[in-house]
XYZ file of C-alpha atoms in Angstrom:
597
model
C -26.902 31.499 -11.717
C -24.920 34.891 -11.300
C -21.376 35.012 -9.820
C -20.469 38.298 -9.013
C -16.715 39.508 -8.765
C -15.059 40.155 -6.005
C -13.809 43.410 -4.721
C -10.051 44.584 -5.403
C -7.675 42.775 -2.493
C -5.994 44.472 0.124
C -2.928 44.281 -2.027
C -2.305 44.474 -5.521
C -3.002 41.531 -7.705
C 0.805 40.295 -8.358
C -0.023 38.295 -11.851
C -2.963 38.722 -14.273
C -5.536 35.525 -14.294
C -7.104 36.753 -10.626
C -10.376 35.878 -11.529
C -12.588 33.613 -9.419
C -13.251 30.425 -10.438
C -16.604 31.099 -11.860
C -18.717 27.644 -10.899
C -21.301 27.424 -8.269
C -19.052 25.600 -5.444
C -22.218 23.514 -4.457
C -24.385 22.220 -7.501
C -26.569 20.322 -5.558
C -27.644 22.976 -3.548
C -27.309 26.191 -5.628
C -28.679 29.450 -5.144
C -29.355 31.927 -7.821
C -27.458 34.951 -6.638
C -24.086 34.591 -4.637
C -20.753 36.839 -4.009
C -17.729 34.555 -4.861
C -15.035 35.564 -2.586
C -12.214 33.616 -4.279
C -9.644 35.151 -5.584
C -6.352 37.171 -4.037
C -6.463 37.629 -0.149
C -3.773 38.916 2.171
C -1.753 36.226 3.745
C 0.575 36.024 6.392
C 2.441 33.278 8.064
C 2.338 33.095 11.828
C 5.245 30.543 12.522
C 5.641 32.226 16.309
C 1.914 31.994 17.050
C 1.583 35.567 17.922
C -1.759 37.048 15.668
C -3.964 36.646 18.272
C -1.788 38.026 21.035
C -1.114 40.836 18.726
C -4.490 41.495 17.636
C -4.491 40.311 13.979
C -8.143 40.156 13.572
C -8.300 44.044 14.436
C -6.376 44.788 11.684
C -3.434 45.573 13.759
C -0.708 43.874 11.266
C 0.125 44.488 7.625
C 0.077 41.118 6.038
C 3.054 40.956 3.587
C 2.060 38.254 0.935
C -0.854 37.710 -1.121
C -2.504 34.278 -2.037
C -4.938 32.858 -4.504
C -7.805 31.246 -2.873
C -8.931 28.725 -3.211
C -5.375 27.164 -3.288
C -3.329 26.441 -0.171
C 0.149 27.962 0.436
C 2.038 24.718 -0.353
C 0.417 24.728 -3.983
C 2.409 26.631 -6.887
C -1.331 27.618 -7.975
C -1.427 30.063 -4.905
C 1.363 32.034 -6.009
C 3.542 31.134 -2.621
C 4.579 27.458 -3.329
C 6.104 26.691 -0.011
C 5.857 23.244 1.278
C 7.483 23.667 4.932
C 5.757 23.743 8.211
C 3.587 26.503 8.888
C 1.237 25.471 11.536
C -0.849 28.797 11.594
C -1.551 30.826 8.917
C -3.798 34.203 8.337
C -5.873 35.567 5.545
C -7.376 38.707 5.125
C -9.821 40.225 1.835
C -12.166 43.239 1.763
C -15.534 42.591 0.233
C -18.902 44.521 -0.655
C -22.472 43.489 -0.363
C -24.621 44.544 -3.343
C -27.396 46.979 -2.604
C -30.319 44.957 -3.525
C -29.105 42.318 -0.480
C -29.655 44.875 2.410
C -32.896 43.455 3.653
C -31.549 39.724 3.175
C -29.788 37.655 5.986
C -26.402 36.661 4.543
C -24.640 33.267 4.997
C -20.614 33.253 4.758
C -19.808 29.466 3.293
C -16.456 27.760 3.426
C -16.034 24.802 1.245
C -13.125 23.224 3.239
C -10.499 24.559 5.262
C -7.712 22.517 6.674
C -7.800 22.245 9.754
C -9.295 24.700 12.325
C -10.916 28.169 11.603
C -11.541 31.194 13.255
C -13.131 33.620 11.229
C -13.841 37.471 11.965
C -15.796 40.158 10.060
C -14.686 43.556 10.595
C -12.793 42.278 13.371
C -15.767 40.818 15.227
C -15.530 37.035 16.142
C -18.418 35.252 13.821
C -17.543 31.883 14.381
C -15.086 28.607 14.587
C -14.827 25.351 12.912
C -12.911 21.954 13.581
C -12.487 19.543 10.282
C -10.200 20.025 7.245
C -12.535 18.311 4.980
C -16.451 19.557 5.042
C -17.946 22.641 4.679
C -19.138 25.360 7.122
C -20.929 28.677 7.641
C -21.951 31.531 9.624
C -24.363 33.819 9.131
C -22.890 37.232 9.422
C -25.634 39.767 8.758
C -25.098 42.014 12.147
C -21.416 41.673 11.738
C -21.650 44.235 8.481
C -21.755 47.877 7.705
C -22.569 49.935 4.741
C -19.447 49.970 2.050
C -16.256 47.703 1.938
C -15.776 44.719 5.194
C -13.133 42.847 6.442
C -12.901 38.937 6.491
C -10.121 37.552 8.263
C -9.441 34.331 8.900
C -6.963 32.330 10.956
C -6.055 28.647 10.494
C -4.468 26.501 12.501
C -3.032 22.818 11.069
C -0.204 20.980 13.112
C 1.631 19.474 10.479
C 2.750 16.536 12.121
C -0.467 15.580 14.772
C -1.518 12.159 13.334
C -4.654 11.905 15.404
C -6.037 14.415 12.955
C -8.062 13.029 9.808
C -5.212 13.543 6.888
C -5.530 11.440 4.561
C -2.345 11.144 2.219
C -0.944 14.446 3.812
C 2.563 13.693 5.193
C 3.574 14.302 8.814
C 7.482 14.764 7.668
C 8.890 17.390 6.037
C 9.689 15.674 2.647
C 6.706 13.408 0.620
C 7.935 9.764 0.246
C 6.298 6.501 -1.116
C 2.843 6.871 -0.758
C 2.358 9.966 1.319
C 2.213 13.481 -0.340
C 2.694 17.345 0.028
C 0.200 18.378 3.026
C -2.582 20.873 2.206
C -2.948 23.931 5.003
C -5.930 26.547 5.125
C -8.460 27.528 2.865
C -8.678 24.587 -0.291
C -12.419 25.204 -1.427
C -14.212 27.728 -2.434
C -15.539 30.882 -0.020
C -18.487 32.475 -1.255
C -21.629 34.538 0.035
C -25.176 34.134 -0.446
C -28.127 36.192 0.454
C -31.168 34.150 1.958
C -34.458 35.298 3.612
C -35.666 35.617 7.435
C -36.481 31.486 7.020
C -34.324 29.430 4.867
C -33.722 26.099 3.576
C -30.881 24.370 5.512
C -30.615 21.248 3.886
C -32.644 18.911 1.914
C -32.108 14.957 1.984
C -33.456 13.260 -1.491
C -34.496 9.616 -1.459
C -35.715 7.736 -4.256
C -36.361 4.584 -5.404
C -36.379 2.823 -9.249
C -40.100 2.267 -9.051
C -40.436 6.195 -9.456
C -41.123 7.497 -5.889
C -39.086 10.251 -4.330
C -39.087 11.979 -1.034
C -37.718 15.361 -0.147
C -37.274 15.895 3.419
C -36.427 19.251 3.874
C -34.717 21.340 7.250
C -35.394 25.064 7.422
C -33.165 27.169 9.634
C -34.992 30.293 11.919
C -38.290 28.692 10.920
C -41.394 30.631 11.729
C -44.716 30.010 11.497
C -47.205 29.233 8.559
C -44.265 28.375 5.847
C -45.081 26.592 3.056
C -42.169 24.153 1.112
C -42.951 23.432 -2.680
C -40.888 21.166 -4.989
C -41.054 20.934 -8.935
C -39.408 17.936 -10.713
C -38.591 18.582 -14.606
C -36.715 16.673 -16.903
C -35.203 18.010 -19.869
C -36.762 21.174 -19.396
C -40.390 19.566 -18.875
C -42.064 19.633 -15.412
C -43.255 16.088 -14.543
C -44.284 16.753 -11.012
C -44.970 19.218 -8.267
C -46.133 19.203 -4.551
C -46.409 21.369 -1.500
C -46.550 20.752 2.225
C -46.741 22.689 5.266
C -43.423 23.430 7.461
C -43.635 21.306 10.806
C -41.664 22.890 13.446
C -38.382 23.275 11.162
C -39.291 20.227 9.338
C -40.972 19.262 5.977
C -41.708 16.450 3.655
C -42.600 16.434 0.274
C -43.200 13.672 -2.001
C -43.705 12.984 -5.764
C -43.844 9.843 -8.093
C -42.515 9.862 -11.876
C -44.003 7.334 -14.050
C -41.436 5.265 -16.005
C -38.337 6.904 -14.478
C -35.118 6.841 -16.311
C -32.978 5.140 -14.295
C -29.255 6.489 -13.745
C -26.120 4.535 -14.447
C -22.653 5.119 -16.044
C -23.921 3.990 -19.305
C -26.954 6.442 -19.146
C -26.457 9.132 -16.262
C -29.930 10.422 -16.260
C -31.075 13.351 -14.176
C -33.982 15.394 -13.134
C -33.958 18.476 -11.753
C -35.718 20.077 -8.933
C -36.380 23.162 -7.630
C -37.256 24.004 -3.643
C -39.161 27.095 -3.098
C -39.655 28.126 0.828
C -42.395 30.482 0.902
C -44.870 32.590 3.239
C -47.855 33.693 1.840
C -47.139 35.019 -1.552
C -43.552 36.060 -0.818
C -40.567 33.165 -2.077
C -38.360 33.304 1.330
C -36.015 31.285 -0.633
C -35.217 28.883 -3.706
C -32.442 26.346 -4.155
C -31.939 24.468 -7.797
C -31.315 21.039 -6.918
C -31.035 17.545 -8.847
C -31.643 13.773 -8.282
C -30.992 10.340 -10.200
C -33.294 7.048 -9.893
C -30.822 4.569 -9.154
C -30.353 1.671 -6.684
C -27.243 -0.716 -5.406
C -27.393 -3.566 -3.441
C -26.020 -6.906 -3.497
C -27.490 -10.497 -3.823
C -25.875 -14.128 -3.726
C -22.420 -12.540 -3.708
C -22.977 -10.336 -6.695
C -23.719 -6.174 -6.788
C -26.684 -5.340 -8.416
C -27.065 -1.774 -10.061
C -30.668 -1.087 -10.627
C -31.270 -4.738 -9.751
C -28.934 -6.084 -12.467
C -25.307 -7.726 -11.731
C -22.820 -5.427 -12.465
C -19.100 -5.967 -12.542
C -17.365 -2.879 -10.699
C -14.566 -2.179 -12.681
C -12.938 0.723 -10.448
C -9.447 2.615 -10.551
C -7.976 4.130 -7.496
C -8.019 8.109 -8.083
C -6.269 10.061 -5.234
C -7.756 13.534 -6.365
C -4.174 15.145 -6.346
C -3.000 17.737 -9.202
C 0.946 19.131 -9.113
C -0.316 22.472 -9.735
C -2.794 22.860 -6.804
C -3.039 19.744 -5.064
C -6.327 18.710 -3.475
C -7.757 21.121 -5.473
C -9.000 20.772 -8.719
C -7.482 23.487 -10.862
C -10.308 23.690 -12.844
C -13.743 22.123 -13.889
C -11.994 20.908 -17.442
C -9.404 19.100 -15.095
C -11.693 17.336 -13.415
C -13.752 16.538 -16.635
C -10.741 15.087 -18.223
C -10.072 12.586 -15.411
C -13.633 11.318 -15.448
C -13.034 11.101 -19.498
C -10.089 9.181 -19.244
C -11.407 6.925 -16.998
C -14.300 5.847 -18.820
C -11.780 5.437 -22.020
C -9.910 3.328 -20.535
C -12.644 1.119 -19.430
C -13.566 1.988 -16.279
C -17.314 2.506 -14.558
C -15.957 3.718 -11.431
C -13.477 5.470 -8.953
C -12.213 4.804 -5.648
C -11.676 8.476 -4.192
C -8.439 7.399 -1.669
C -8.153 9.042 1.729
C -10.033 12.438 0.234
C -13.324 14.000 0.471
C -13.613 15.343 -2.750
C -14.637 18.550 -4.082
C -18.282 18.857 -4.509
C -18.081 19.800 -8.245
C -15.873 16.606 -9.009
C -18.969 14.415 -7.703
C -21.202 17.063 -9.946
C -19.698 15.847 -12.833
C -19.444 11.923 -11.788
C -23.136 12.646 -11.527
C -23.665 14.272 -14.845
C -20.921 12.022 -16.824
C -21.708 8.496 -15.385
C -19.175 7.527 -13.076
C -19.690 5.326 -9.980
C -17.649 6.549 -6.276
C -16.717 4.902 -3.659
C -16.643 7.644 -1.324
C -13.480 7.287 1.537
C -12.710 9.320 4.807
C -9.254 10.907 5.221
C -8.077 9.087 8.361
C -5.938 10.072 11.037
C -3.503 7.252 12.005
C -3.278 7.081 15.680
C -6.079 5.978 17.845
C -7.523 8.166 21.288
C -10.690 9.609 22.703
C -10.023 12.702 20.533
C -9.558 11.245 16.848
C -12.393 8.915 17.852
C -14.407 12.698 18.425
C -12.548 14.010 15.281
C -13.622 11.639 12.307
C -17.114 10.839 14.054
C -17.862 14.165 13.514
C -16.707 14.889 10.288
C -17.671 11.719 8.707
C -21.337 12.483 9.719
C -20.960 15.983 7.783
C -19.602 13.919 4.984
C -22.598 11.376 4.679
C -24.773 14.691 5.351
C -23.225 16.610 2.482
C -22.903 14.229 -0.588
C -25.913 12.092 0.611
C -27.805 13.275 -2.975
C -25.082 12.324 -5.506
C -26.441 9.101 -7.145
C -22.889 8.769 -8.517
C -21.935 7.711 -4.936
C -22.294 3.787 -4.222
C -19.961 3.267 -1.602
C -19.282 4.748 1.400
C -15.730 3.682 3.386
C -15.439 5.282 6.573
C -12.008 3.467 7.461
C -9.134 2.133 5.014
C -6.576 -0.226 5.960
C -6.962 0.364 9.844
C -5.573 3.745 9.682
C -6.734 5.156 12.968
C -7.300 2.188 14.540
C -3.574 0.397 14.249
C -4.114 -2.206 17.476
C -7.389 -3.816 16.179
C -6.725 -6.723 18.582
C -7.690 -3.892 21.497
C -11.338 -4.056 22.219
C -11.933 -0.219 21.870
C -10.274 0.081 18.236
C -12.505 -2.921 17.197
C -15.608 -1.417 18.561
C -14.312 1.804 16.798
C -14.526 -0.001 13.509
C -17.589 -1.435 14.106
C -19.231 1.830 15.151
C -18.320 3.604 12.466
C -20.016 0.825 10.323
C -23.377 1.320 12.149
C -22.987 4.795 12.002
C -22.661 5.307 8.326
C -25.855 2.513 8.080
C -27.486 4.447 10.114
C -27.242 7.910 8.231
C -27.503 5.928 5.025
C -29.286 2.551 4.400
C -29.491 2.839 0.583
C -25.574 2.500 0.234
C -23.105 -0.076 0.402
C -20.320 0.313 3.330
C -17.011 -0.986 3.875
C -16.145 -1.247 7.394
C -12.492 -1.405 6.699
C -11.028 -1.453 3.004
C -7.975 -3.497 2.898
C -8.127 -6.442 5.501
C -9.030 -7.043 9.089
C -12.546 -7.176 8.577
C -15.311 -7.808 10.995
C -19.008 -9.291 10.451
C -20.141 -6.035 9.774
C -18.964 -5.177 5.950
C -21.205 -5.272 2.646
C -17.995 -5.951 0.495
C -15.364 -8.090 1.470
C -12.538 -5.573 0.353
C -9.015 -7.158 -0.204
C -5.898 -5.234 -1.248
C -2.953 -7.427 -2.711
C 0.066 -6.257 -4.884
C 0.870 -9.234 -6.336
C 3.708 -9.044 -9.003
C 2.404 -10.809 -11.599
C -0.742 -13.134 -12.441
C 0.513 -16.983 -11.417
C 1.644 -15.585 -8.234
C -1.908 -13.911 -7.733
C -3.951 -16.975 -8.653
C -1.730 -19.257 -5.956
C -2.651 -16.556 -3.464
C -6.027 -16.340 -4.129
C -7.663 -19.661 -5.851
C -9.113 -20.581 -2.283
C -11.675 -17.889 -2.802
C -13.782 -20.357 -5.109
C -14.003 -22.679 -2.079
C -15.256 -19.834 0.373
C -12.012 -19.759 2.026
C -10.014 -16.437 2.608
C -6.482 -16.403 2.126
C -3.735 -14.721 4.252
C -2.384 -11.099 2.482
C 1.308 -11.111 1.570
C 1.143 -7.643 3.486
C 0.937 -9.534 6.902
C -1.925 -7.996 7.954
C -5.127 -10.476 8.055
C -8.206 -9.859 5.828
C -10.340 -10.643 9.343
C -9.885 -9.049 12.380
C -9.447 -11.424 15.316
C -12.302 -13.075 16.231
C -14.449 -12.862 13.308
C -15.438 -15.150 10.243
C -15.808 -14.187 6.683
C -19.593 -12.936 6.418
C -20.465 -14.064 3.210
C -20.494 -10.634 1.362
C -19.364 -9.780 -2.269
C -15.655 -10.147 -2.771
C -14.028 -7.020 -3.985
C -10.245 -6.559 -4.954
C -10.237 -2.998 -3.973
C -6.611 -2.347 -4.615
C -4.267 -4.261 -6.935
C -1.926 -3.503 -9.516
C 0.489 -0.832 -9.075
C 2.291 -1.220 -12.314
C 4.944 1.234 -12.200
C 6.221 2.523 -15.124
C 8.447 5.790 -16.046
C 7.395 7.099 -19.321
C 9.790 8.689 -21.406
C 10.344 12.610 -20.803
C 8.658 12.264 -17.534
C 9.562 14.655 -15.000
C 9.624 12.668 -11.613
C 11.323 13.182 -8.444
C 14.562 11.624 -7.549
C 12.613 9.437 -4.739
C 10.608 7.961 -7.324
C 8.942 4.932 -5.865
C 6.221 2.179 -7.377
C 4.926 -1.063 -6.060
C 7.179 -4.561 -6.527
C 9.836 -1.840 -8.443
C 9.416 -0.058 -12.108
C 9.091 -1.775 -14.962
C 11.583 -1.151 -17.823
C 9.106 -0.432 -20.696
C 5.374 -0.038 -21.760
C 5.651 -3.438 -23.294
C 6.628 -4.863 -20.150
C 3.999 -3.073 -17.926
C 0.886 -3.659 -20.543
C 2.177 -7.526 -20.048
C 1.947 -7.534 -16.323
C -1.179 -5.741 -15.933
C -2.836 -8.326 -18.419
C -1.857 -11.237 -16.697
C -3.159 -9.860 -13.287
C -6.187 -9.399 -15.147
C -6.354 -13.028 -16.752
C -5.768 -14.620 -13.279
C -8.532 -12.560 -11.788
C -10.890 -13.618 -14.925
C -10.241 -17.075 -13.575
C -11.744 -16.252 -10.108
C -15.375 -15.662 -10.570
C -16.115 -15.126 -6.884
C -14.278 -11.797 -7.162
C -17.473 -9.494 -8.456
C -15.670 -6.191 -8.586
C -11.804 -4.408 -8.582
C -10.200 -1.558 -8.238
C -7.134 -1.089 -9.975
C -4.048 1.477 -8.615
C -4.057 3.878 -9.761
C -5.271 6.515 -12.434
C -2.115 9.032 -12.239
C 1.401 9.241 -10.712
C 1.560 11.602 -7.661
C 4.490 13.487 -6.893
C 6.878 10.502 -6.299
C 4.492 7.693 -6.763
C 4.674 6.133 -10.222
C 1.896 3.480 -9.930
C -0.033 5.590 -12.592
C -1.778 4.988 -16.000
C -1.388 8.733 -16.430
C 1.569 11.009 -15.404
C 1.137 13.283 -12.107
C 0.293 16.044 -15.251
C -2.128 13.657 -16.979
C -0.003 12.492 -20.005
C -1.373 9.319 -20.835
C 1.182 6.453 -20.650
C -0.446 3.856 -22.278
C -3.260 3.774 -25.266
C -6.538 4.265 -23.493
C -7.766 1.361 -26.152
C -5.140 -1.123 -24.462
C -6.112 -0.188 -21.130
C -10.017 -1.081 -22.190
C -9.045 -4.007 -23.891
C -7.617 -5.562 -20.619
C -10.698 -4.086 -18.730
C -12.739 -6.327 -20.928
C -11.239 -9.481 -19.480
C -13.448 -8.933 -16.930
C -17.431 -9.266 -17.048
């Protein structure tokens, strides 16, 4: 893999350390050659919304700032660190294409840009995209010229629009309680790839633990007489290969691996696969990927991983960092979070109200961590909010389908975006999102509405409760042993009106929230935690232990998710501080997790 460095930007770099992040941004669909466009770009706020009228895309304005892409302007790592509302922003940079790419088609890729994007190359419009969490790309071959080229991006992100899927990004000027600083604009890698006259658009991988695996390819600009090749290897040894003809724009190849190594948190075995699109003796496109043999299902009130009952011990992970907000600052930072979660005795994470960077999912695959993947929700309901979340969620499931670490899909959390579940339209939308997800992916578990107000369409019955201690929790939930669903303390019912419990396995998908401010911690003056803040480490650990002991007396629970891995800004419910300083000895948390089996 070669990551070619960026051209010198329009303004001088103000600091050192300006090299782009070198890792390939989509490791499940990796082409060998690529041009990394991260680095310093020209940047401008457009608070008066005059940029389009004044033709900024045609270079009619000198940008007054620089920003380090892929970090949003609200983050310190961007070099700007301005958390004020700026609904329209502009980016500009120069780039040149390597000479040996002149005979290729060129794809301009954006990992994620929040929220609406308009893109020009050399002043010519190449495309628009709506959605702040998912990738998009444009073919720009015909827009290029010899020598330096100019790339301009305008982003619109209305900071107070609660009909946009925004997750934990607060619509108020100051973060408070469970809501955090906004992310505006480019927040994942930008890059260019060379491809052939025809090229692979995507490949969907389906495997089962008996050893069969299929590869369903979609080909862009497909011409006649194309072949699709796959080659599977494990630890450097080729195990299988296959070829099939491309019919129209589709091709499906299959293989069988004898005695496959299964993927699990304790043994995250992955198989490498290379895809080739050929015509005659010419290779038009070559892509590297990987997959795992892993199954997830339910039976008799249990969760089965690879056919064996498995207790899910997850931890809530907001995926924020103090220097970079939603954008992981480095691969090392991702690996650290995963390593700490595992050292504390968790076998998975619930990525909460965030579509995570593909690099995180890559390391979850490599290091062995189960993932509950959750859509960033809107807060209000209308026709447009339904359209927005539906389109973007479909893109999420498509992008992340091949990751073996993902075992649960969650399209909606706590009725966010459907605030009146008694309304027949909102109820229909909730059920439709479950059905849509199952239609896109029947191989994973789907939770219709994580937390409460479930319909009869859910594979796991997920419940949220922040009881202060174990005795109170046990009194609230002991009825589950008799198959009766309790009334939660938050006032929301666990069942939507008109529905009965469907018998699915019980998942305590939020609990704990034990709040403790470690000595010498730098926390905001509006620090907040569930049920108050514990006075010391021993008190906090004692409260955690009492909750786990109560859960252990209720074996109908077969999965838990503790709130949460880290503090975030003013929220101090973490097992680590916001800057990832450990509040507790991981061995102590592991011992508490060991109470559940």
